[in-house]
Amino acid sequence: MSQNDIRTYRGRRHYSRMIFGIGLVLILGWQLCQKETWNLLQNWNDPGKRPPEILNRQEDIKRTDRVLEILSPEMLEDIQDKAPVNASETRTVMKIWNYLNVTDINALEKASLGKVLFAQYLKQPGAYRGCTVRIQGTVRLAMQREIPEFLKKKDDKTDYGYDFDHFYELWIQPDDNLAEPVLVNTLEIPEGIALDEPIQVPIVIDGVFFKLYLYEGAEGMETAPCFYAKAPIWYYLPQLKIEKFAEEEQKSIQIPFIYILGGAFFLGAFIFWIIEQRTKPIPPEEPLPEKFELPQ
């Protein structure tokens, strides 16, 4: 009986391996034809994933102009930590927002104290309240928030009201504390960033520290450091288009299925040949003679 006869144990094992190999080839071949796989391979070793070294500037503790110039000591004293933004804090928030809206991003970058450890503004919120600090981490969720009509500025004659229509909430996982998030409210976000869904976007952003914000988390009420910012100074989004995907609506490479099937057939045949070689029975050794003739 042949070793490849399906009725034998060795034959069944032989054909099972062959079918498994062809199936694996089909799955891998199809996956390699997907746009997401090509993008992942292209961006695997992209040096742009890491922020420039110049952005890693640490806190300058000698600076005397730490607090944002538009904030008075009285404004900062009224801010309550571990609580949502209340009515008495609305005017302060409005003043920060409108200042960020009209200030150049380069000026805000110069005003930044540099990178501050998460533990510092978590345990000493009063020491950093009103200061612009640098946050580096990964955006996990981005949401757009609309400004209510009654809070928008009606004309230029009054100081009360917002000068813009909406802003964005960025929930960031800081690099120096992966367990707790940071909330950064910003006026601008990178083009192409997804909203209202889990994401992973590395980012560096300068924000004005406001308070420890109370919010409803998965395990009840939790607190997170809250910042206000204008826009990221650095971020990384994998390239959305490469030469093979010139059209945005193209979802995958249009390779005819017959080519995929043919490639799978030849690769399966190669696997079959390897299995065939490995399962060949070992030829029996030549039988020993019944007796040896000793030389006289």
Tab-separated table of C-alpha atoms in Angstrom:
chain	number	residue	atom	x	y	z
A	1	MET	CA	0.000	0.000	0.000
A	2	SER	CA	1.339	3.459	-0.963
A	3	GLN	CA	2.544	5.760	1.798
A	4	ASN	CA	0.257	8.497	0.366
A	5	ASP	CA	-2.851	6.333	0.467
A	6	ILE	CA	-5.471	8.266	2.441
A	7	ARG	CA	-6.540	5.048	4.131
A	8	THR	CA	-3.260	4.893	6.037
A	9	TYR	CA	-2.284	7.067	8.997
A	10	ARG	CA	0.745	8.432	7.160
A	11	GLY	CA	-1.356	9.198	4.097
A	12	ARG	CA	-3.975	11.108	6.094
A	13	ARG	CA	-1.257	13.101	7.829
A	14	HIS	CA	0.343	13.812	4.478
A	15	TYR	CA	-2.843	15.229	2.922
A	16	SER	CA	-3.780	17.143	6.086
A	17	ARG	CA	-0.475	18.974	5.972
A	18	MET	CA	-0.904	19.713	2.299
A	19	ILE	CA	-4.421	21.146	2.795
A	20	PHE	CA	-3.249	23.166	5.783
A	21	GLY	CA	-0.349	24.571	3.762
A	22	ILE	CA	-2.556	25.593	0.832
A	23	GLY	CA	-5.077	27.215	3.194
A	24	LEU	CA	-2.335	29.113	4.985
A	25	VAL	CA	-0.973	30.349	1.665
A	26	LEU	CA	-4.410	31.564	0.586
A	27	ILE	CA	-4.959	33.447	3.849
A	28	LEU	CA	-1.507	35.053	3.825
A	29	GLY	CA	-1.774	35.903	0.134
A	30	TRP	CA	-5.112	37.611	0.634
A	31	GLN	CA	-3.845	39.537	3.656
A	32	LEU	CA	-0.828	40.786	1.735
A	33	CYS	CA	-3.178	42.260	-0.858
A	34	GLN	CA	-4.845	44.544	1.703
A	35	LYS	CA	-4.052	48.250	1.840
A	36	GLU	CA	-3.588	48.235	5.621
A	37	THR	CA	-0.862	45.566	5.382
A	38	TRP	CA	1.106	47.541	2.802
A	39	ASN	CA	0.810	50.692	4.928
A	40	LEU	CA	2.040	48.792	8.003
A	41	LEU	CA	5.038	47.394	6.128
A	42	GLN	CA	5.866	50.791	4.678
A	43	ASN	CA	5.743	52.564	8.053
A	44	TRP	CA	7.403	49.786	10.073
A	45	ASN	CA	10.776	51.534	10.333
A	46	ASP	CA	9.670	55.077	9.599
A	47	PRO	CA	12.038	57.439	11.510
A	48	GLY	CA	9.193	59.966	11.658
A	49	LYS	CA	7.577	57.891	14.405
A	50	ARG	CA	9.805	59.615	16.977
A	51	PRO	CA	9.562	63.333	17.767
A	52	PRO	CA	12.589	65.529	17.018
A	53	GLU	CA	15.108	65.738	19.832
A	54	ILE	CA	14.534	69.487	20.138
A	55	LEU	CA	11.035	68.789	21.508
A	56	ASN	CA	12.429	66.820	24.456
A	57	ARG	CA	13.361	69.984	26.353
A	58	GLN	CA	12.829	69.454	30.096
A	59	GLU	CA	11.266	71.915	32.514
A	60	ASP	CA	13.191	75.134	33.047
A	61	ILE	CA	12.794	75.631	36.797
A	62	LYS	CA	14.634	78.983	36.724
A	63	ARG	CA	12.008	80.754	34.643
A	64	THR	CA	10.142	83.533	36.431
A	65	ASP	CA	7.473	84.054	33.753
A	66	ARG	CA	5.808	80.726	34.425
A	67	VAL	CA	2.132	81.650	34.611
A	68	LEU	CA	0.222	82.771	31.518
A	69	GLU	CA	0.307	86.577	31.460
A	70	ILE	CA	-3.466	86.990	31.103
A	71	LEU	CA	-4.226	85.094	34.336
A	72	SER	CA	-4.306	86.958	37.624
A	73	PRO	CA	-3.600	85.300	41.004
A	74	GLU	CA	-7.276	85.794	41.944
A	75	MET	CA	-8.385	83.772	38.911
A	76	LEU	CA	-6.115	80.889	39.820
A	77	GLU	CA	-7.136	80.844	43.485
A	78	ASP	CA	-10.796	80.248	42.595
A	79	ILE	CA	-10.085	77.070	40.638
A	80	GLN	CA	-11.110	73.876	42.451
A	81	ASP	CA	-9.293	70.609	41.831
A	82	LYS	CA	-10.989	67.203	41.629
A	83	ALA	CA	-14.197	68.787	40.379
A	84	PRO	CA	-15.820	69.515	37.015
A	85	VAL	CA	-15.550	73.028	35.587
A	86	ASN	CA	-18.061	75.113	37.537
A	87	ALA	CA	-19.754	78.413	36.757
A	88	SER	CA	-17.208	80.501	38.679
A	89	GLU	CA	-14.396	79.094	36.511
A	90	THR	CA	-16.132	79.669	33.170
A	91	ARG	CA	-14.776	83.183	32.669
A	92	THR	CA	-11.218	81.991	33.340
A	93	VAL	CA	-11.619	79.149	30.855
A	94	MET	CA	-13.050	81.597	28.329
A	95	LYS	CA	-10.102	83.934	28.752
A	96	ILE	CA	-7.617	81.100	28.210
A	97	TRP	CA	-9.481	79.831	25.145
A	98	ASN	CA	-9.721	83.214	23.467
A	99	TYR	CA	-6.057	83.916	24.205
A	100	LEU	CA	-5.012	80.625	22.595
A	101	ASN	CA	-7.251	81.311	19.627
A	102	VAL	CA	-5.456	84.556	18.694
A	103	THR	CA	-1.901	83.618	19.742
A	104	ASP	CA	0.622	82.200	17.298
A	105	ILE	CA	1.646	78.575	17.893
A	106	ASN	CA	5.340	79.552	17.909
A	107	ALA	CA	4.726	82.057	20.709
A	108	LEU	CA	3.011	79.361	22.747
A	109	GLU	CA	5.926	77.024	22.137
A	110	LYS	CA	8.346	79.619	23.493
A	111	ALA	CA	6.119	80.162	26.528
A	112	SER	CA	6.232	76.448	27.375
A	113	LEU	CA	8.261	75.475	30.428
A	114	GLY	CA	9.152	72.187	28.727
A	115	LYS	CA	8.343	68.609	29.655
A	116	VAL	CA	7.007	68.120	33.182
A	117	LEU	CA	6.557	64.722	34.814
A	118	PHE	CA	2.995	63.486	35.203
A	119	ALA	CA	3.506	62.972	38.931
A	120	GLN	CA	4.511	66.612	39.414
A	121	TYR	CA	1.347	68.309	38.172
A	122	LEU	CA	-0.759	65.475	39.621
A	123	LYS	CA	0.612	65.934	43.154
A	124	GLN	CA	1.331	69.676	42.931
A	125	PRO	CA	-1.446	71.148	40.785
A	126	GLY	CA	-1.131	74.569	42.434
A	127	ALA	CA	2.512	74.876	41.393
A	128	TYR	CA	1.685	74.415	37.692
A	129	ARG	CA	-1.739	76.011	37.442
A	130	GLY	CA	-1.763	78.544	34.628
A	131	CYS	CA	1.621	77.357	33.302
A	132	THR	CA	2.202	76.116	29.768
A	133	VAL	CA	3.851	72.692	29.859
A	134	ARG	CA	4.701	70.085	27.250
A	135	ILE	CA	2.814	66.783	27.112
A	136	GLN	CA	4.179	63.828	25.163
A	137	GLY	CA	2.171	60.664	24.752
A	138	THR	CA	-0.351	58.782	22.622
A	139	VAL	CA	-3.845	60.007	21.778
A	140	ARG	CA	-6.306	57.215	22.567
A	141	LEU	CA	-9.557	59.064	21.882
A	142	ALA	CA	-10.497	62.323	20.147
A	143	MET	CA	-13.939	63.951	20.315
A	144	GLN	CA	-15.348	67.172	18.892
A	145	ARG	CA	-17.291	69.475	21.215
A	146	GLU	CA	-19.566	72.286	20.037
A	147	ILE	CA	-19.770	75.657	21.792
A	148	PRO	CA	-23.371	76.419	22.881
A	149	GLU	CA	-24.931	79.404	21.126
A	150	PHE	CA	-25.436	81.355	24.349
A	151	LEU	CA	-21.674	81.154	25.076
A	152	LYS	CA	-20.553	82.503	21.698
A	153	LYS	CA	-19.434	86.115	21.434
A	154	LYS	CA	-22.197	88.255	19.939
A	155	ASP	CA	-20.077	91.253	18.971
A	156	ASP	CA	-16.651	92.819	19.484
A	157	LYS	CA	-17.880	95.252	22.129
A	158	THR	CA	-18.098	92.677	24.902
A	159	ASP	CA	-15.388	90.535	26.500
A	160	TYR	CA	-17.770	87.705	27.329
A	161	GLY	CA	-18.163	84.823	24.879
A	162	TYR	CA	-16.085	82.492	22.754
A	163	ASP	CA	-14.532	83.491	19.422
A	164	PHE	CA	-14.890	80.025	17.885
A	165	ASP	CA	-17.553	77.362	17.288
A	166	HIS	CA	-15.994	74.127	18.502
A	167	PHE	CA	-12.954	72.473	20.074
A	168	TYR	CA	-11.599	68.940	20.515
A	169	GLU	CA	-11.069	66.729	23.553
A	170	LEU	CA	-7.928	64.604	23.343
A	171	TRP	CA	-7.560	61.811	25.871
A	172	ILE	CA	-3.824	61.190	25.939
A	173	GLN	CA	-1.842	58.371	27.513
A	174	PRO	CA	1.353	60.147	28.681
A	175	ASP	CA	4.645	58.391	28.038
A	176	ASP	CA	5.695	58.624	31.682
A	177	ASN	CA	2.419	57.216	33.081
A	178	LEU	CA	0.631	54.592	31.005
A	179	ALA	CA	-2.030	53.845	33.622
A	180	GLU	CA	-3.765	57.241	33.878
A	181	PRO	CA	-4.923	59.586	31.110
A	182	VAL	CA	-4.479	63.307	30.525
A	183	LEU	CA	-7.246	65.479	29.065
A	184	VAL	CA	-6.110	68.110	26.568
A	185	ASN	CA	-8.732	70.444	25.106
A	186	THR	CA	-7.390	71.860	21.852
A	187	LEU	CA	-8.647	74.101	19.074
A	188	GLU	CA	-7.005	72.123	16.271
A	189	ILE	CA	-6.203	68.464	15.611
A	190	PRO	CA	-4.201	66.727	12.850
A	191	GLU	CA	-6.035	66.268	9.561
A	192	GLY	CA	-7.108	62.666	9.122
A	193	ILE	CA	-7.358	61.790	12.814
A	194	ALA	CA	-10.407	59.628	13.569
A	195	LEU	CA	-13.068	60.909	15.968
A	196	ASP	CA	-15.099	58.996	18.555
A	197	GLU	CA	-13.209	55.733	18.174
A	198	PRO	CA	-10.114	54.143	19.754
A	199	ILE	CA	-6.912	55.377	18.098
A	200	GLN	CA	-3.147	55.401	18.644
A	201	VAL	CA	-1.562	58.649	17.532
A	202	PRO	CA	1.789	59.715	19.074
A	203	ILE	CA	1.702	63.423	19.863
A	204	VAL	CA	3.575	66.316	21.485
A	205	ILE	CA	1.503	69.327	22.511
A	206	ASP	CA	1.974	72.435	24.663
A	207	GLY	CA	-0.976	73.052	26.942
A	208	VAL	CA	-1.947	75.419	29.771
A	209	PHE	CA	-2.504	73.378	32.934
A	210	PHE	CA	-5.870	74.230	34.464
A	211	LYS	CA	-6.922	71.733	37.128
A	212	LEU	CA	-7.434	68.117	38.121
A	213	TYR	CA	-10.671	67.455	36.263
A	214	LEU	CA	-13.357	65.158	37.692
A	215	TYR	CA	-15.014	62.885	35.131
A	216	GLU	CA	-17.039	59.689	35.008
A	217	GLY	CA	-14.757	56.787	34.090
A	218	ALA	CA	-15.285	53.079	33.633
A	219	GLU	CA	-14.946	52.458	37.376
A	220	GLY	CA	-16.843	55.481	38.680
A	221	MET	CA	-15.699	59.066	39.197
A	222	GLU	CA	-12.037	59.631	38.391
A	223	THR	CA	-9.675	62.594	38.014
A	224	ALA	CA	-7.353	63.553	35.168
A	225	PRO	CA	-5.017	66.529	34.668
A	226	CYS	CA	-6.788	68.990	32.352
A	227	PHE	CA	-5.014	71.269	29.849
A	228	TYR	CA	-6.013	73.836	27.215
A	229	ALA	CA	-4.007	74.046	23.987
A	230	LYS	CA	-4.061	75.538	20.522
A	231	ALA	CA	-2.666	72.717	18.350
A	232	PRO	CA	-0.119	69.876	18.451
A	233	ILE	CA	3.469	70.850	17.707
A	234	TRP	CA	4.247	67.309	16.530
A	235	TYR	CA	2.281	64.144	15.776
A	236	TYR	CA	2.669	60.923	13.819
A	237	LEU	CA	0.036	59.516	11.483
A	238	PRO	CA	1.089	56.632	9.191
A	239	GLN	CA	1.089	57.597	5.534
A	240	LEU	CA	-2.431	57.108	4.282
A	241	LYS	CA	-1.476	56.829	0.625
A	242	ILE	CA	1.465	55.245	-1.156
A	243	GLU	CA	2.206	54.937	-4.842
A	244	LYS	CA	0.143	51.799	-5.242
A	245	PHE	CA	-2.878	53.475	-3.658
A	246	ALA	CA	-3.217	56.724	-5.573
A	247	GLU	CA	-6.985	56.872	-5.060
A	248	GLU	CA	-8.269	57.278	-1.531
A	249	GLU	CA	-11.350	55.181	-2.118
A	250	GLN	CA	-9.274	52.190	-3.244
A	251	LYS	CA	-9.553	49.596	-0.503
A	252	SER	CA	-7.159	46.926	-1.799
A	253	ILE	CA	-4.927	46.028	-4.687
A	254	GLN	CA	-7.074	44.771	-7.519
A	255	ILE	CA	-5.280	41.498	-8.214
A	256	PRO	CA	-7.441	38.981	-10.087
A	257	PHE	CA	-8.370	36.027	-7.943
A	258	ILE	CA	-6.989	33.601	-10.544
A	259	TYR	CA	-3.494	34.999	-9.922
A	260	ILE	CA	-3.843	34.509	-6.186
A	261	LEU	CA	-5.151	30.987	-6.744
A	262	GLY	CA	-2.294	30.209	-9.153
A	263	GLY	CA	0.299	31.505	-6.700
A	264	ALA	CA	-1.272	29.451	-3.930
A	265	PHE	CA	-1.210	26.363	-6.183
A	266	PHE	CA	2.487	26.663	-6.958
A	267	LEU	CA	3.386	27.399	-3.363
A	268	GLY	CA	1.199	24.504	-2.236
A	269	ALA	CA	2.938	22.247	-4.754
A	270	PHE	CA	6.273	23.329	-3.309
A	271	ILE	CA	5.066	22.499	0.214
A	272	PHE	CA	3.733	19.187	-1.106
A	273	TRP	CA	7.165	18.386	-2.593
A	274	ILE	CA	8.864	19.177	0.734
A	275	ILE	CA	6.438	16.935	2.591
A	276	GLU	CA	6.950	14.219	-0.014
A	277	GLN	CA	10.706	14.342	0.455
A	278	ARG	CA	10.475	14.302	4.234
A	279	THR	CA	8.031	11.379	4.352
A	280	LYS	CA	9.861	9.099	1.929
A	281	PRO	CA	10.552	5.750	3.566
A	282	ILE	CA	14.157	5.088	4.363
A	283	PRO	CA	15.441	2.473	1.928
A	284	PRO	CA	16.304	-0.773	3.684
A	285	GLU	CA	19.937	-1.443	4.214
A	286	GLU	CA	21.539	-4.340	2.317
A	287	PRO	CA	21.153	-7.551	4.284
A	288	LEU	CA	24.252	-8.902	5.885
A	289	PRO	CA	25.659	-12.137	4.459
A	290	GLU	CA	24.802	-15.280	6.326
A	291	LYS	CA	28.512	-15.966	6.982
A	292	PHE	CA	31.813	-14.235	6.557
A	293	GLU	CA	34.733	-15.791	4.745
A	294	LEU	CA	37.859	-15.180	6.729
A	295	PRO	CA	41.058	-14.931	4.704
A	296	GLN	CA	43.386	-17.931	5.067
